[in-house]
Amino acid sequence: GAGVSQSPSNKVTEKGKDVELRCDPISGHTALYWYRQSLGQGLEFLIYFQGNSAPDKSGLPSDRFSAERTGGSVSTLTIQRTQQEDSAVYLCASSFLTASGNEQFFGPGTRLTVL
Amino acid sequence: AQSVTQLDSHVSVSEGTPVLLRCNYSSSYSPSLFWYVQHPNKGLQLLLKYTSAATLVKGINGFEAEFKKSETSFHLTKPSAHMSDAAEYFCVVSERLQGGKLIFGQGTELSVKP
C-alpha cells in the first residue's frame, strides 16, 4: 500500500512569504506527526495530531508556524512570513496510535529553502 | 524530560568488521527506544525498537541492540558491516503519556570502507 506522501518535495521561497506544506498519512493511521530536520538543530519534534486535534504543539518554534488536520487525514503545516532560519527539511510521520511504542512511518520530506 | 545522546558523530569501519553505534538516554519513566536509519536522499526507516519486552532486540538487516537500564544505554551493533550499511543512524526515545512523539539523538554517520 501507499506510504506517507508529502508535497511539494522542494520549495524555494523568498523571505517574508507564506508557505504551505502538505502531508498525506497512511490510510487508517490516526496519529500524525511533524518534525523538522536542519543542520544546526538535528531532528526536532514540532506538533502531533490525534485525529483532528493537536494535543501537543510544544515544538512549534514561533507563532508564525501553525498546522491543521482535516477529516482525520491530510495535514498542512503553514509557515507565515518565512525567515532564513526556517530553511530545513520538514518531515511528516504517521502511526496507528499515539502510544509510545508504535512505529512511526515517515514521508520523504519537503525541503524548504528561504532566500 | 527525556533526551538522547549519541556518543559518536561519525563512525568508520571496514566491510566485514563489526559495527558499534553508541547511545545513552535519559528518561523519567519507562521509555520506548528506537533506532532509525536514513540513507542519503531517502526517508527515515525503522531498524528496531524496544518497548519493555526482551532487552535484546533484533532488527532488520542483521542489526540488534541491547537495552541496559543500569547503564541507560541502547547501543546498536552488527557483526559484519556491508557497504550498503553506510548511512545516518538515529537513536530515538519516546515516553508514555507524551503522545508517542519522538526525541532524536544528533545522529551517527556510518561509513563503510571496502
Coordinates of C-alpha atoms in Angstrom, one line a residue:
Chain A
G1 CA 0.0 0.0 0.0
A2 CA 1.0 3.7 -0.3
G3 CA 3.2 5.2 2.3
V4 CA 3.2 8.7 3.7
S5 CA 3.4 11.3 1.0
Q6 CA 4.4 14.9 1.2
S7 CA 4.2 17.8 -1.2
P8 CA 5.9 19.7 -2.6
S9 CA 9.2 17.8 -2.4
N10 CA 11.1 21.0 -2.7
K11 CA 10.1 24.6 -2.1
V12 CA 12.1 27.7 -2.6
T13 CA 10.6 30.9 -1.4
E14 CA 11.6 34.5 -0.6
K15 CA 11.9 35.8 2.9
G16 CA 8.6 37.1 4.2
K17 CA 6.4 34.9 2.0
D18 CA 4.0 32.3 3.4
V19 CA 4.3 28.6 2.6
E20 CA 2.1 25.6 3.0
L21 CA 3.4 22.1 3.3
R22 CA 1.1 19.1 2.9
C23 CA 1.2 15.6 4.4
D24 CA -0.9 12.6 3.4
P25 CA -0.6 9.9 6.0
I26 CA -1.1 6.2 5.6
S27 CA -4.8 5.4 5.4
G28 CA -6.2 4.4 8.8
H29 CA -3.4 6.0 10.8
T30 CA -5.0 8.2 13.5
A31 CA -1.8 9.8 14.7
L32 CA 0.2 12.3 12.6
Y33 CA 3.5 14.0 13.5
W34 CA 5.5 16.8 12.1
Y35 CA 9.3 17.1 12.6
R36 CA 12.0 19.4 11.2
Q37 CA 15.5 18.4 10.2
S38 CA 18.1 21.1 10.0
L39 CA 21.9 21.2 10.1
G40 CA 22.1 23.2 13.3
Q41 CA 19.2 21.6 15.3
G42 CA 19.1 18.0 14.1
L43 CA 15.7 16.3 14.0
E44 CA 13.2 18.0 16.2
F45 CA 9.5 17.4 17.0
L46 CA 7.1 20.2 16.0
I47 CA 3.5 19.0 16.6
Y48 CA 1.3 15.9 16.6
F49 CA -2.3 15.2 15.9
Q50 CA -4.6 12.6 17.3
G51 CA -7.5 12.6 14.8
N52 CA -8.0 16.3 14.1
S53 CA -6.9 17.5 17.5
A54 CA -3.4 18.7 18.3
P55 CA -2.7 17.8 22.0
D56 CA 0.9 18.8 21.8
K57 CA 2.1 21.9 19.9
S58 CA 5.1 22.4 22.1
G59 CA 7.7 22.1 19.3
L60 CA 6.4 24.8 17.1
P61 CA 9.2 27.4 17.1
S62 CA 7.1 30.5 16.9
D63 CA 3.6 31.8 16.3
R64 CA 4.4 32.0 12.6
F65 CA 4.0 28.2 12.5
S66 CA 0.6 26.6 12.5
A67 CA -0.8 23.3 11.4
E68 CA -4.2 21.7 10.9
R69 CA -5.6 18.4 10.1
T70 CA -8.9 17.8 8.5
G71 CA -11.1 14.6 8.2
G72 CA -8.5 12.7 10.3
S73 CA -6.3 12.5 7.2
V74 CA -4.4 15.2 5.3
S75 CA -2.4 17.8 7.3
T76 CA -1.0 21.1 6.3
L77 CA 1.9 22.9 8.0
T78 CA 1.8 26.7 7.4
I79 CA 4.7 29.0 7.9
Q80 CA 3.9 32.7 7.7
R81 CA 6.4 35.4 6.9
T82 CA 9.2 32.9 6.3
Q83 CA 12.7 33.6 7.6
Q84 CA 16.0 32.2 6.5
E85 CA 16.3 30.1 9.7
D86 CA 13.1 28.3 8.6
S87 CA 15.2 26.6 5.9
A88 CA 15.1 22.9 6.7
V89 CA 13.6 19.5 5.7
Y90 CA 10.1 19.2 7.1
L91 CA 9.2 15.6 7.8
C92 CA 5.8 14.1 8.4
A93 CA 5.1 10.7 10.0
S94 CA 2.0 8.7 10.8
S95 CA 1.2 5.8 13.1
F96 CA -1.8 3.7 14.0
L97 CA -1.9 5.1 17.6
T98 CA -0.2 7.7 19.7
A99 CA 1.1 5.1 22.1
S100 CA 4.8 5.4 22.8
G101 CA 5.8 2.1 21.3
N102 CA 4.2 2.5 18.0
E103 CA 6.3 2.7 14.9
Q104 CA 6.0 5.9 13.0
F105 CA 6.3 5.8 9.2
F106 CA 8.0 8.7 7.7
G107 CA 7.4 10.5 4.5
P108 CA 10.2 11.7 2.2
G109 CA 10.1 15.2 3.5
T110 CA 9.7 18.7 2.0
R111 CA 13.0 20.6 1.6
L112 CA 12.3 24.3 2.3
T113 CA 14.8 26.9 1.2
V114 CA 14.1 30.5 2.2
L115 CA 16.2 33.0 0.2
Chain B
A1 CA 12.3 15.3 30.3
Q2 CA 13.7 12.7 28.1
S3 CA 16.8 13.1 25.9
V4 CA 19.2 11.0 23.9
T5 CA 23.0 11.3 23.4
Q6 CA 24.7 9.6 20.6
L7 CA 28.3 9.4 21.6
D8 CA 29.9 9.4 18.2
S9 CA 29.0 11.8 15.4
H10 CA 30.9 9.7 12.9
V11 CA 32.0 6.0 12.8
S12 CA 34.1 4.4 10.1
V13 CA 34.5 0.6 9.7
S14 CA 35.8 -1.7 7.1
E15 CA 33.5 -4.1 5.3
G16 CA 33.1 -7.3 7.1
T17 CA 34.1 -5.9 10.5
P18 CA 31.7 -5.3 13.5
V19 CA 29.7 -2.2 13.9
L20 CA 29.0 -0.4 17.2
L21 CA 27.0 2.8 17.4
R22 CA 26.6 4.1 21.0
C23 CA 23.6 5.7 22.5
N24 CA 22.7 6.8 26.0
Y25 CA 19.3 8.0 27.0
S26 CA 17.7 9.9 29.9
S27 CA 14.1 9.3 30.7
S28 CA 11.8 9.9 33.7
Y29 CA 9.6 6.9 33.0
S30 CA 9.9 3.6 31.2
P31 CA 10.9 4.6 27.7
S32 CA 10.4 3.1 24.4
L33 CA 13.7 3.2 22.4
F34 CA 14.2 3.0 18.7
W35 CA 17.0 3.1 16.1
Y36 CA 16.1 4.7 12.7
V37 CA 18.3 4.7 9.6
Q38 CA 18.4 7.4 6.9
H39 CA 20.2 6.6 3.7
P40 CA 21.2 9.6 1.5
N41 CA 18.2 11.3 -0.1
K42 CA 15.9 8.6 1.4
G43 CA 13.3 8.7 4.2
L44 CA 13.8 7.5 7.7
Q45 CA 13.3 3.8 8.2
L46 CA 12.8 1.9 11.5
L47 CA 15.6 -0.6 12.2
L48 CA 14.4 -1.9 15.6
K49 CA 12.5 -0.9 18.7
Y50 CA 12.5 -1.7 22.4
T51 CA 9.2 -1.5 24.3
S52 CA 9.8 -3.2 27.7
A53 CA 9.8 -6.8 26.4
A54 CA 13.1 -8.6 25.8
T55 CA 16.1 -6.4 26.4
L56 CA 18.0 -7.8 23.4
V57 CA 16.2 -6.6 20.3
K58 CA 16.8 -7.8 16.8
G59 CA 16.0 -5.7 13.8
I60 CA 16.3 -5.7 10.1
N61 CA 19.4 -6.3 8.1
G62 CA 21.2 -8.1 10.9
F63 CA 21.2 -5.2 13.4
E64 CA 20.5 -5.6 17.0
A65 CA 20.5 -3.5 20.2
E66 CA 20.6 -4.2 23.9
F67 CA 18.6 -2.2 26.4
K68 CA 20.7 -1.8 29.6
K69 CA 18.7 0.1 32.3
S70 CA 21.6 0.2 34.7
E71 CA 23.8 1.9 32.2
T72 CA 20.9 3.9 30.5
S73 CA 22.3 2.7 27.2
F74 CA 20.9 1.3 24.0
H75 CA 23.8 0.6 21.7
L76 CA 23.3 -0.7 18.1
T77 CA 25.5 -3.5 16.8
K78 CA 26.0 -5.6 13.8
P79 CA 28.5 -8.5 13.5
S80 CA 29.6 -7.7 9.9
A81 CA 29.3 -4.5 8.1
H82 CA 28.2 -4.3 4.4
M83 CA 28.8 -1.4 2.1
S84 CA 25.0 -0.8 1.9
D85 CA 25.0 0.0 5.7
A86 CA 26.6 3.4 5.1
A87 CA 24.0 5.8 6.3
E88 CA 23.0 8.1 9.1
Y89 CA 21.7 6.4 12.2
F90 CA 19.4 8.0 14.8
C91 CA 18.8 6.7 18.4
V92 CA 15.3 7.8 19.5
V93 CA 13.3 7.8 22.7
S94 CA 9.6 8.1 23.3
E95 CA 7.8 8.2 26.6
R96 CA 4.4 7.1 27.8
L97 CA 1.9 10.0 28.1
Q98 CA 3.8 12.0 25.6
G99 CA 1.6 11.1 22.6
G100 CA 4.3 9.0 21.0
K101 CA 6.4 12.0 20.0
L102 CA 9.9 11.0 19.2
I103 CA 13.0 12.7 20.6
F104 CA 16.0 12.1 18.4
G105 CA 19.7 12.0 19.1
Q106 CA 22.0 14.0 16.9
G107 CA 22.8 11.1 14.6
T108 CA 25.8 9.0 13.8
E109 CA 27.1 8.8 10.3
L110 CA 28.4 5.4 9.5
S111 CA 31.0 5.0 6.7
V112 CA 32.0 1.5 5.4
K113 CA 35.3 1.1 3.6
P114 CA 35.8 -1.6 1.1

